[in-house]
Amino acid sequence: MLDQNTFDLRRYIQGNGQSMGVWLALIVMIAFGAMRYENFAGAYNISSFLNYNSMFIAIALGMCFVIMTGGIDLSVGSVVAFTSVCVAYLSPYGIQVALPGGILAGMAIGSINAFFVIAMRIPPFIATLATMLGAKGGALVISGRQTISVDWGSNFTKFGMNNVGGLLPWSIIVVAILAVALWIVLEKTSIGRTVEAIGGGEDATKMMGLPVNRAKAFVYILSGGCAGLAGVILASGFGAGQPLEGVGWELSAIASVVVGGTLLTGGLGSVPATVAGALLLGLVFNILNFENGRGVISFSAYWQMVIRGLFLFVVILLQSRVSRAGSKQGA
């Protein structure tokens, strides 16, 4: 038997029994793409894929913590749009100003969510729906309903367009650092244990004397900050703040978290599996684009959404079967 203090990599990657399905599906999809498409494993596709999906990984990480408390954050897509416009205005000062500025702007909206949920006791669905509309309106107001071009003379666009070693984008490196930091917070700190305890039962957590309100404020501010980071990546990678972007991104984040095995009722979750879930959903679109390029079958954007939904259902069904099998073995 392993000592209590022994590092168990398998446990941390899986998070819980339901997370096993996402790793299996991710491996199968990567192997399928590499064998079927000539340039699938090429440096350009890998770099482009990681750069674009770094935004979805970022918002999924924040959403994971919120859902682990039994809450929800519907505002993340609008926060991405709002912060992308904000950092476009900050871009003349370089990434050293725009990056923290965008994250702080997102955290400010996350603080509003936390105030509504904790102090005003408004259900998270309603509170974050209100801030979703407010952030979207704010993005349209400050942008004049137009995309805001960034300053190409500063170093701002290098963050979203340049790679390290010709393969890894700076955006995915920053998001990977964020994921490792959040993994440590969840697994090794008291605030992480409190987040998981809240999802298991908020009243019981309060009776144990744990700082429930502080933990809930942390997750909503974190979610806003992660969406702010995604907004910086969006503006830097596409060269403009885009007030109309981010529609439906909250659903992608929720899907990534659920595919990763995090329970919507709270209490259980895994940072690595959430990252895998976001990559898996992005991989579905990537493979469909390659399939369209072969000219044999053409999937429109609408059919791609249908296929992605069906794929999500299959993965969740696989998770459920794996989880039940693990429960029977443990019985």
mmCIF file of C-alpha atoms in Angstrom:
data_model
loop_
_atom_site.group_PDB
_atom_site.id
_atom_site.type_symbol
_atom_site.label_atom_id
_atom_site.label_comp_id
_atom_site.label_asym_id
_atom_site.label_seq_id
_atom_site.Cartn_x
_atom_site.Cartn_y
_atom_site.Cartn_z
ATOM 1 C CA MET A 1 0.000 0.000 0.000
ATOM 2 C CA LEU A 2 1.233 3.497 -0.818
ATOM 3 C CA ASP A 3 2.204 5.785 1.989
ATOM 4 C CA GLN A 4 -0.252 8.658 2.568
ATOM 5 C CA ASN A 5 2.334 11.198 1.483
ATOM 6 C CA THR A 6 3.361 9.295 -1.663
ATOM 7 C CA PHE A 7 2.688 11.151 -4.901
ATOM 8 C CA ASP A 8 0.059 9.229 -6.886
ATOM 9 C CA LEU A 9 0.140 10.586 -10.449
ATOM 10 C CA ARG A 10 -2.680 8.360 -11.643
ATOM 11 C CA ARG A 11 -5.068 9.618 -8.958
ATOM 12 C CA TYR A 12 -4.319 13.268 -9.675
ATOM 13 C CA ILE A 13 -4.757 12.846 -13.449
ATOM 14 C CA GLN A 14 -8.014 10.919 -13.152
ATOM 15 C CA GLY A 15 -9.541 13.074 -10.452
ATOM 16 C CA ASN A 16 -12.394 10.571 -10.072
ATOM 17 C CA GLY A 17 -13.680 7.463 -11.829
ATOM 18 C CA GLN A 18 -15.691 9.431 -14.363
ATOM 19 C CA SER A 19 -12.565 11.218 -15.626
ATOM 20 C CA MET A 20 -11.081 8.078 -17.136
ATOM 21 C CA GLY A 21 -13.300 8.273 -20.221
ATOM 22 C CA VAL A 22 -11.950 11.637 -21.364
ATOM 23 C CA TRP A 23 -8.349 10.397 -21.355
ATOM 24 C CA LEU A 24 -9.291 7.303 -23.320
ATOM 25 C CA ALA A 25 -11.277 9.334 -25.865
ATOM 26 C CA LEU A 26 -8.478 11.898 -26.219
ATOM 27 C CA ILE A 27 -5.874 9.215 -26.942
ATOM 28 C CA VAL A 28 -8.149 7.500 -29.477
ATOM 29 C CA MET A 29 -8.923 10.780 -31.276
ATOM 30 C CA ILE A 30 -5.265 11.798 -31.496
ATOM 31 C CA ALA A 31 -4.289 8.373 -32.844
ATOM 32 C CA PHE A 32 -7.135 8.461 -35.367
ATOM 33 C CA GLY A 33 -6.205 11.926 -36.616
ATOM 34 C CA ALA A 34 -2.508 11.132 -36.890
ATOM 35 C CA MET A 35 -3.174 7.992 -38.931
ATOM 36 C CA ARG A 36 -5.868 9.426 -41.213
ATOM 37 C CA TYR A 37 -4.623 12.945 -42.045
ATOM 38 C CA GLU A 38 -1.222 13.718 -43.499
ATOM 39 C CA ASN A 39 -0.489 17.016 -41.745
ATOM 40 C CA PHE A 40 -2.461 16.380 -38.567
ATOM 41 C CA ALA A 41 0.676 15.883 -36.466
ATOM 42 C CA GLY A 42 2.562 18.677 -38.225
ATOM 43 C CA ALA A 43 3.982 21.636 -36.326
ATOM 44 C CA TYR A 44 1.584 24.139 -37.923
ATOM 45 C CA ASN A 45 -1.563 22.246 -36.963
ATOM 46 C CA ILE A 46 -0.339 21.536 -33.446
ATOM 47 C CA SER A 47 0.643 25.165 -32.884
ATOM 48 C CA SER A 48 -2.603 26.562 -34.330
ATOM 49 C CA PHE A 49 -4.713 24.071 -32.405
ATOM 50 C CA LEU A 50 -3.056 24.807 -29.059
ATOM 51 C CA ASN A 51 -3.105 28.571 -29.606
ATOM 52 C CA TYR A 52 -6.796 28.732 -30.429
ATOM 53 C CA ASN A 53 -7.925 26.279 -27.763
ATOM 54 C CA SER A 54 -5.853 27.922 -25.032
ATOM 55 C CA MET A 55 -8.756 30.368 -24.644
ATOM 56 C CA PHE A 56 -11.237 27.563 -24.032
ATOM 57 C CA ILE A 57 -8.899 25.803 -21.625
ATOM 58 C CA ALA A 58 -8.559 29.018 -19.622
ATOM 59 C CA ILE A 59 -12.287 29.585 -19.186
ATOM 60 C CA ALA A 60 -12.867 25.867 -18.512
ATOM 61 C CA LEU A 61 -10.359 25.972 -15.645
ATOM 62 C CA GLY A 62 -12.237 28.777 -13.948
ATOM 63 C CA MET A 63 -15.585 27.109 -14.620
ATOM 64 C CA CYS A 64 -14.316 23.873 -13.082
ATOM 65 C CA PHE A 65 -13.794 25.543 -9.710
ATOM 66 C CA VAL A 66 -17.188 27.259 -9.833
ATOM 67 C CA ILE A 67 -19.015 24.035 -10.680
ATOM 68 C CA MET A 68 -17.173 22.154 -7.935
ATOM 69 C CA THR A 69 -18.948 24.421 -5.447
ATOM 70 C CA GLY A 70 -22.280 23.574 -7.049
ATOM 71 C CA GLY A 71 -22.476 26.943 -8.811
ATOM 72 C CA ILE A 72 -22.386 28.117 -12.414
ATOM 73 C CA ASP A 73 -20.897 31.093 -14.272
ATOM 74 C CA LEU A 74 -22.786 32.069 -17.409
ATOM 75 C CA SER A 75 -20.885 35.332 -17.824
ATOM 76 C CA VAL A 76 -17.522 34.004 -19.020
ATOM 77 C CA GLY A 77 -18.192 34.378 -22.755
ATOM 78 C CA SER A 78 -19.249 37.996 -22.363
ATOM 79 C CA VAL A 79 -16.306 38.672 -20.061
ATOM 80 C CA VAL A 80 -13.968 37.401 -22.790
ATOM 81 C CA ALA A 81 -15.519 39.853 -25.264
ATOM 82 C CA PHE A 82 -15.413 42.732 -22.768
ATOM 83 C CA THR A 83 -11.803 42.187 -21.768
ATOM 84 C CA SER A 84 -10.694 41.754 -25.383
ATOM 85 C CA VAL A 85 -11.947 45.276 -26.068
ATOM 86 C CA CYS A 86 -10.326 46.612 -22.888
ATOM 87 C CA VAL A 87 -6.914 45.162 -23.733
ATOM 88 C CA ALA A 88 -7.163 46.424 -27.317
ATOM 89 C CA TYR A 89 -7.209 49.930 -25.854
ATOM 90 C CA LEU A 90 -4.292 48.991 -23.563
ATOM 91 C CA SER A 91 -2.265 47.374 -26.341
ATOM 92 C CA PRO A 92 -0.135 50.500 -27.101
ATOM 93 C CA TYR A 93 1.438 50.002 -23.644
ATOM 94 C CA GLY A 94 2.517 46.448 -24.479
ATOM 95 C CA ILE A 95 1.648 43.031 -23.147
ATOM 96 C CA GLN A 96 3.224 43.892 -19.785
ATOM 97 C CA VAL A 97 0.303 46.282 -19.173
ATOM 98 C CA ALA A 98 -2.445 44.690 -21.259
ATOM 99 C CA LEU A 99 -2.093 41.187 -19.778
ATOM 100 C CA PRO A 100 -2.568 42.134 -16.118
ATOM 101 C CA GLY A 101 -5.092 44.779 -17.169
ATOM 102 C CA GLY A 102 -7.266 42.211 -18.930
ATOM 103 C CA ILE A 103 -7.051 39.739 -16.058
ATOM 104 C CA LEU A 104 -7.963 42.443 -13.533
ATOM 105 C CA ALA A 105 -10.920 43.544 -15.666
ATOM 106 C CA GLY A 106 -12.185 39.971 -15.670
ATOM 107 C CA MET A 107 -11.617 39.639 -11.935
ATOM 108 C CA ALA A 108 -13.627 42.820 -11.369
ATOM 109 C CA ILE A 109 -16.645 41.262 -13.057
ATOM 110 C CA GLY A 110 -15.998 38.055 -11.110
ATOM 111 C CA SER A 111 -16.102 40.140 -7.927
ATOM 112 C CA ILE A 112 -19.531 41.424 -8.925
ATOM 113 C CA ASN A 113 -20.683 37.836 -9.394
ATOM 114 C CA ALA A 114 -19.295 36.929 -5.979
ATOM 115 C CA PHE A 115 -21.103 39.888 -4.372
ATOM 116 C CA PHE A 116 -24.419 38.913 -5.935
ATOM 117 C CA VAL A 117 -24.083 35.241 -4.981
ATOM 118 C CA ILE A 118 -22.666 35.661 -1.460
ATOM 119 C CA ALA A 119 -23.890 38.995 -0.109
ATOM 120 C CA MET A 120 -27.152 39.310 -2.017
ATOM 121 C CA ARG A 121 -27.825 35.543 -1.960
ATOM 122 C CA ILE A 122 -28.947 35.537 -5.574
ATOM 123 C CA PRO A 123 -28.803 32.094 -7.229
ATOM 124 C CA PRO A 124 -25.628 31.782 -9.352
ATOM 125 C CA PHE A 125 -27.628 31.129 -12.528
ATOM 126 C CA ILE A 126 -29.517 34.422 -12.211
ATOM 127 C CA ALA A 127 -26.551 36.432 -10.907
ATOM 128 C CA THR A 128 -24.177 35.408 -13.659
ATOM 129 C CA LEU A 129 -26.903 35.744 -16.297
ATOM 130 C CA ALA A 130 -27.229 39.386 -15.258
ATOM 131 C CA THR A 131 -23.478 40.004 -15.463
ATOM 132 C CA MET A 132 -23.385 38.167 -18.805
ATOM 133 C CA LEU A 133 -25.820 40.716 -20.229
ATOM 134 C CA GLY A 134 -24.030 43.583 -18.495
ATOM 135 C CA ALA A 135 -20.584 42.585 -19.755
ATOM 136 C CA LYS A 136 -21.886 42.086 -23.293
ATOM 137 C CA GLY A 137 -23.550 45.493 -23.222
ATOM 138 C CA GLY A 138 -20.427 47.067 -21.763
ATOM 139 C CA ALA A 139 -18.288 45.608 -24.539
ATOM 140 C CA LEU A 140 -20.611 47.058 -27.181
ATOM 141 C CA VAL A 141 -20.725 50.464 -25.499
ATOM 142 C CA ILE A 142 -16.983 50.990 -25.036
ATOM 143 C CA SER A 143 -16.225 49.666 -28.522
ATOM 144 C CA GLY A 144 -18.952 51.599 -30.304
ATOM 145 C CA ARG A 145 -20.225 48.225 -31.616
ATOM 146 C CA GLN A 146 -17.086 47.807 -33.712
ATOM 147 C CA THR A 147 -13.944 45.720 -33.489
ATOM 148 C CA ILE A 148 -11.067 47.659 -31.956
ATOM 149 C CA SER A 149 -7.743 47.156 -33.702
ATOM 150 C CA VAL A 150 -4.736 46.596 -31.461
ATOM 151 C CA ASP A 151 -1.443 48.471 -31.676
ATOM 152 C CA TRP A 152 0.749 46.414 -33.980
ATOM 153 C CA GLY A 153 3.796 48.496 -33.106
ATOM 154 C CA SER A 154 3.983 47.197 -29.530
ATOM 155 C CA ASN A 155 4.841 43.688 -28.371
ATOM 156 C CA PHE A 156 1.188 42.928 -27.624
ATOM 157 C CA THR A 157 0.473 40.684 -30.616
ATOM 158 C CA LYS A 158 3.562 38.562 -29.973
ATOM 159 C CA PHE A 159 1.762 36.979 -27.038
ATOM 160 C CA GLY A 160 -1.016 35.565 -29.199
ATOM 161 C CA MET A 161 0.915 34.963 -32.421
ATOM 162 C CA ASN A 162 4.485 33.951 -31.588
ATOM 163 C CA ASN A 163 5.677 30.458 -30.702
ATOM 164 C CA VAL A 164 8.484 29.064 -28.596
ATOM 165 C CA GLY A 165 10.670 26.761 -30.650
ATOM 166 C CA GLY A 166 8.280 27.043 -33.573
ATOM 167 C CA LEU A 167 5.740 24.754 -31.875
ATOM 168 C CA LEU A 168 4.400 25.948 -28.517
ATOM 169 C CA PRO A 169 2.504 29.275 -28.524
ATOM 170 C CA TRP A 170 3.123 31.650 -25.653
ATOM 171 C CA SER A 171 -0.600 31.539 -24.921
ATOM 172 C CA ILE A 172 -0.638 27.793 -24.207
ATOM 173 C CA ILE A 173 2.503 28.089 -22.068
ATOM 174 C CA VAL A 174 0.823 30.702 -19.875
ATOM 175 C CA VAL A 175 -2.373 28.642 -19.666
ATOM 176 C CA ALA A 176 -0.338 25.528 -18.788
ATOM 177 C CA ILE A 177 1.328 27.433 -15.944
ATOM 178 C CA LEU A 178 -2.119 28.526 -14.784
ATOM 179 C CA ALA A 179 -3.369 24.925 -14.885
ATOM 180 C CA VAL A 180 -0.441 23.686 -12.789
ATOM 181 C CA ALA A 181 -0.979 26.490 -10.269
ATOM 182 C CA LEU A 182 -4.686 25.703 -9.966
ATOM 183 C CA TRP A 183 -3.958 21.995 -9.663
ATOM 184 C CA ILE A 184 -1.697 22.780 -6.702
ATOM 185 C CA VAL A 185 -4.365 25.042 -5.185
ATOM 186 C CA LEU A 186 -7.035 22.362 -5.489
ATOM 187 C CA GLU A 187 -4.951 19.437 -4.253
ATOM 188 C CA LYS A 188 -2.574 21.001 -1.757
ATOM 189 C CA THR A 189 -4.257 23.990 -0.086
ATOM 190 C CA SER A 190 -7.060 24.510 2.403
ATOM 191 C CA ILE A 191 -8.996 26.691 -0.029
ATOM 192 C CA GLY A 192 -9.032 23.815 -2.517
ATOM 193 C CA ARG A 193 -10.324 21.387 0.082
ATOM 194 C CA THR A 194 -13.000 23.901 1.049
ATOM 195 C CA VAL A 195 -14.117 24.255 -2.576
ATOM 196 C CA GLU A 196 -14.624 20.498 -2.828
ATOM 197 C CA ALA A 197 -16.358 20.384 0.566
ATOM 198 C CA ILE A 198 -18.858 23.083 -0.445
ATOM 199 C CA GLY A 199 -19.959 20.999 -3.402
ATOM 200 C CA GLY A 200 -20.470 18.043 -1.122
ATOM 201 C CA GLY A 201 -22.703 20.053 1.206
ATOM 202 C CA GLU A 202 -22.511 23.767 1.942
ATOM 203 C CA ASP A 203 -24.346 23.629 5.272
ATOM 204 C CA ALA A 204 -22.139 20.820 6.538
ATOM 205 C CA THR A 205 -19.062 22.756 5.402
ATOM 206 C CA LYS A 206 -20.180 25.780 7.430
ATOM 207 C CA MET A 207 -20.758 23.587 10.464
ATOM 208 C CA MET A 208 -17.166 22.366 10.155
ATOM 209 C CA GLY A 209 -16.004 25.967 10.470
ATOM 210 C CA LEU A 210 -14.523 26.182 6.968
ATOM 211 C CA PRO A 211 -14.440 29.605 5.219
ATOM 212 C CA VAL A 212 -17.322 28.994 2.808
ATOM 213 C CA ASN A 213 -17.869 32.585 1.709
ATOM 214 C CA ARG A 214 -14.172 33.159 1.127
ATOM 215 C CA ALA A 215 -13.932 30.030 -1.017
ATOM 216 C CA LYS A 216 -17.014 30.964 -3.050
ATOM 217 C CA ALA A 217 -15.663 34.474 -3.614
ATOM 218 C CA PHE A 218 -12.372 32.926 -4.718
ATOM 219 C CA VAL A 219 -13.960 30.705 -7.383
ATOM 220 C CA TYR A 220 -16.039 33.465 -8.988
ATOM 221 C CA ILE A 221 -13.145 35.928 -9.017
ATOM 222 C CA LEU A 222 -10.940 33.161 -10.408
ATOM 223 C CA SER A 223 -13.458 32.407 -13.153
ATOM 224 C CA GLY A 224 -13.562 36.074 -14.115
ATOM 225 C CA GLY A 225 -9.771 36.265 -14.173
ATOM 226 C CA CYS A 226 -9.521 33.170 -16.374
ATOM 227 C CA ALA A 227 -12.038 34.691 -18.788
ATOM 228 C CA GLY A 228 -9.985 37.891 -18.727
ATOM 229 C CA LEU A 229 -6.893 35.910 -19.720
ATOM 230 C CA ALA A 230 -8.878 34.368 -22.582
ATOM 231 C CA GLY A 231 -9.839 37.880 -23.682
ATOM 232 C CA VAL A 232 -6.172 38.887 -23.818
ATOM 233 C CA ILE A 233 -5.370 35.821 -25.938
ATOM 234 C CA LEU A 234 -8.304 36.603 -28.238
ATOM 235 C CA ALA A 235 -7.291 40.211 -28.877
ATOM 236 C CA SER A 236 -3.593 39.408 -29.175
ATOM 237 C CA GLY A 237 -4.070 36.405 -31.452
ATOM 238 C CA PHE A 238 -6.615 37.986 -33.777
ATOM 239 C CA GLY A 239 -5.303 41.538 -33.710
ATOM 240 C CA ALA A 240 -8.489 43.172 -32.440
ATOM 241 C CA GLY A 241 -10.834 43.468 -29.504
ATOM 242 C CA GLN A 242 -14.059 41.756 -30.548
ATOM 243 C CA PRO A 243 -17.233 42.774 -28.673
ATOM 244 C CA LEU A 244 -19.405 40.255 -30.543
ATOM 245 C CA GLU A 245 -17.155 37.265 -29.798
ATOM 246 C CA GLY A 246 -17.653 34.819 -26.946
ATOM 247 C CA VAL A 247 -21.271 33.887 -27.682
ATOM 248 C CA GLY A 248 -21.872 30.384 -26.356
ATOM 249 C CA TRP A 249 -18.381 30.043 -24.915
ATOM 250 C CA GLU A 250 -19.847 29.465 -21.473
ATOM 251 C CA LEU A 251 -21.505 26.337 -22.878
ATOM 252 C CA SER A 252 -18.176 25.126 -24.259
ATOM 253 C CA ALA A 253 -16.597 25.674 -20.854
ATOM 254 C CA ILE A 254 -19.366 23.779 -19.088
ATOM 255 C CA ALA A 255 -19.117 20.951 -21.621
ATOM 256 C CA SER A 256 -15.341 20.732 -21.118
ATOM 257 C CA VAL A 257 -15.791 20.518 -17.361
ATOM 258 C CA VAL A 258 -18.513 17.875 -17.608
ATOM 259 C CA VAL A 259 -16.553 15.812 -20.140
ATOM 260 C CA GLY A 260 -13.621 16.004 -17.718
ATOM 261 C CA GLY A 261 -15.696 14.229 -15.089
ATOM 262 C CA THR A 262 -16.563 17.138 -12.812
ATOM 263 C CA LEU A 263 -20.012 16.647 -11.301
ATOM 264 C CA LEU A 264 -22.520 19.422 -12.027
ATOM 265 C CA THR A 265 -23.809 18.959 -8.497
ATOM 266 C CA GLY A 266 -20.339 19.805 -7.166
ATOM 267 C CA GLY A 267 -17.921 18.100 -4.834
ATOM 268 C CA LEU A 268 -15.721 16.276 -7.340
ATOM 269 C CA GLY A 269 -13.463 17.629 -10.047
ATOM 270 C CA SER A 270 -10.057 17.418 -11.676
ATOM 271 C CA VAL A 271 -7.950 20.175 -13.194
ATOM 272 C CA PRO A 272 -5.969 17.866 -15.538
ATOM 273 C CA ALA A 273 -9.153 16.141 -16.728
ATOM 274 C CA THR A 274 -10.778 19.527 -17.376
ATOM 275 C CA VAL A 275 -7.830 20.456 -19.600
ATOM 276 C CA ALA A 276 -8.237 17.114 -21.379
ATOM 277 C CA GLY A 277 -11.947 17.792 -21.821
ATOM 278 C CA ALA A 278 -11.313 21.165 -23.447
ATOM 279 C CA LEU A 279 -8.674 19.655 -25.746
ATOM 280 C CA LEU A 280 -11.000 16.809 -26.676
ATOM 281 C CA LEU A 281 -13.848 19.101 -27.711
ATOM 282 C CA GLY A 282 -11.449 21.265 -29.698
ATOM 283 C CA LEU A 283 -10.046 18.160 -31.336
ATOM 284 C CA VAL A 284 -13.483 17.230 -32.652
ATOM 285 C CA PHE A 285 -13.656 20.478 -34.651
ATOM 286 C CA ASN A 286 -10.062 20.085 -35.767
ATOM 287 C CA ILE A 287 -10.710 16.611 -37.167
ATOM 288 C CA LEU A 288 -13.931 17.730 -38.849
ATOM 289 C CA ASN A 289 -12.020 20.522 -40.593
ATOM 290 C CA PHE A 290 -9.444 18.013 -41.838
ATOM 291 C CA GLU A 291 -12.260 15.770 -43.045
ATOM 292 C CA ASN A 292 -13.781 18.663 -44.988
ATOM 293 C CA GLY A 293 -10.391 19.287 -46.559
ATOM 294 C CA ARG A 294 -10.320 15.778 -48.011
ATOM 295 C CA GLY A 295 -13.293 16.707 -50.210
ATOM 296 C CA VAL A 296 -15.110 13.412 -49.689
ATOM 297 C CA ILE A 297 -17.630 14.645 -47.131
ATOM 298 C CA SER A 298 -18.467 18.284 -46.424
ATOM 299 C CA PHE A 299 -19.802 19.167 -42.988
ATOM 300 C CA SER A 300 -21.279 22.651 -42.625
ATOM 301 C CA ALA A 301 -20.801 24.576 -39.396
ATOM 302 C CA TYR A 302 -24.317 23.549 -38.345
ATOM 303 C CA TRP A 303 -23.649 19.855 -38.868
ATOM 304 C CA GLN A 304 -20.359 20.217 -36.998
ATOM 305 C CA MET A 305 -22.327 21.457 -33.979
ATOM 306 C CA VAL A 306 -24.665 18.451 -34.234
ATOM 307 C CA ILE A 307 -21.734 16.029 -34.488
ATOM 308 C CA ARG A 308 -19.976 17.712 -31.583
ATOM 309 C CA GLY A 309 -23.119 17.360 -29.464
ATOM 310 C CA LEU A 310 -23.437 13.675 -30.333
ATOM 311 C CA PHE A 311 -19.767 13.150 -29.554
ATOM 312 C CA LEU A 312 -20.233 14.836 -26.189
ATOM 313 C CA PHE A 313 -23.101 12.445 -25.448
ATOM 314 C CA VAL A 314 -20.993 9.408 -26.359
ATOM 315 C CA VAL A 315 -18.094 10.522 -24.146
ATOM 316 C CA ILE A 316 -20.390 11.104 -21.174
ATOM 317 C CA LEU A 317 -21.986 7.702 -21.756
ATOM 318 C CA LEU A 318 -18.504 6.163 -21.795
ATOM 319 C CA GLN A 319 -17.662 7.955 -18.550
ATOM 320 C CA SER A 320 -20.811 6.585 -16.943
ATOM 321 C CA ARG A 321 -19.991 3.000 -17.964
ATOM 322 C CA VAL A 322 -16.392 3.280 -16.741
ATOM 323 C CA SER A 323 -17.568 4.761 -13.459
ATOM 324 C CA ARG A 324 -20.102 1.969 -12.902
ATOM 325 C CA ALA A 325 -17.491 -0.656 -13.739
ATOM 326 C CA GLY A 326 -15.103 0.894 -11.237
ATOM 327 C CA SER A 327 -17.820 0.937 -8.571
ATOM 328 C CA LYS A 328 -18.557 -2.759 -9.098
ATOM 329 C CA GLN A 329 -14.864 -3.636 -8.804
ATOM 330 C CA GLY A 330 -14.548 -1.623 -5.618
ATOM 331 C CA ALA A 331 -17.603 -3.278 -4.085
#
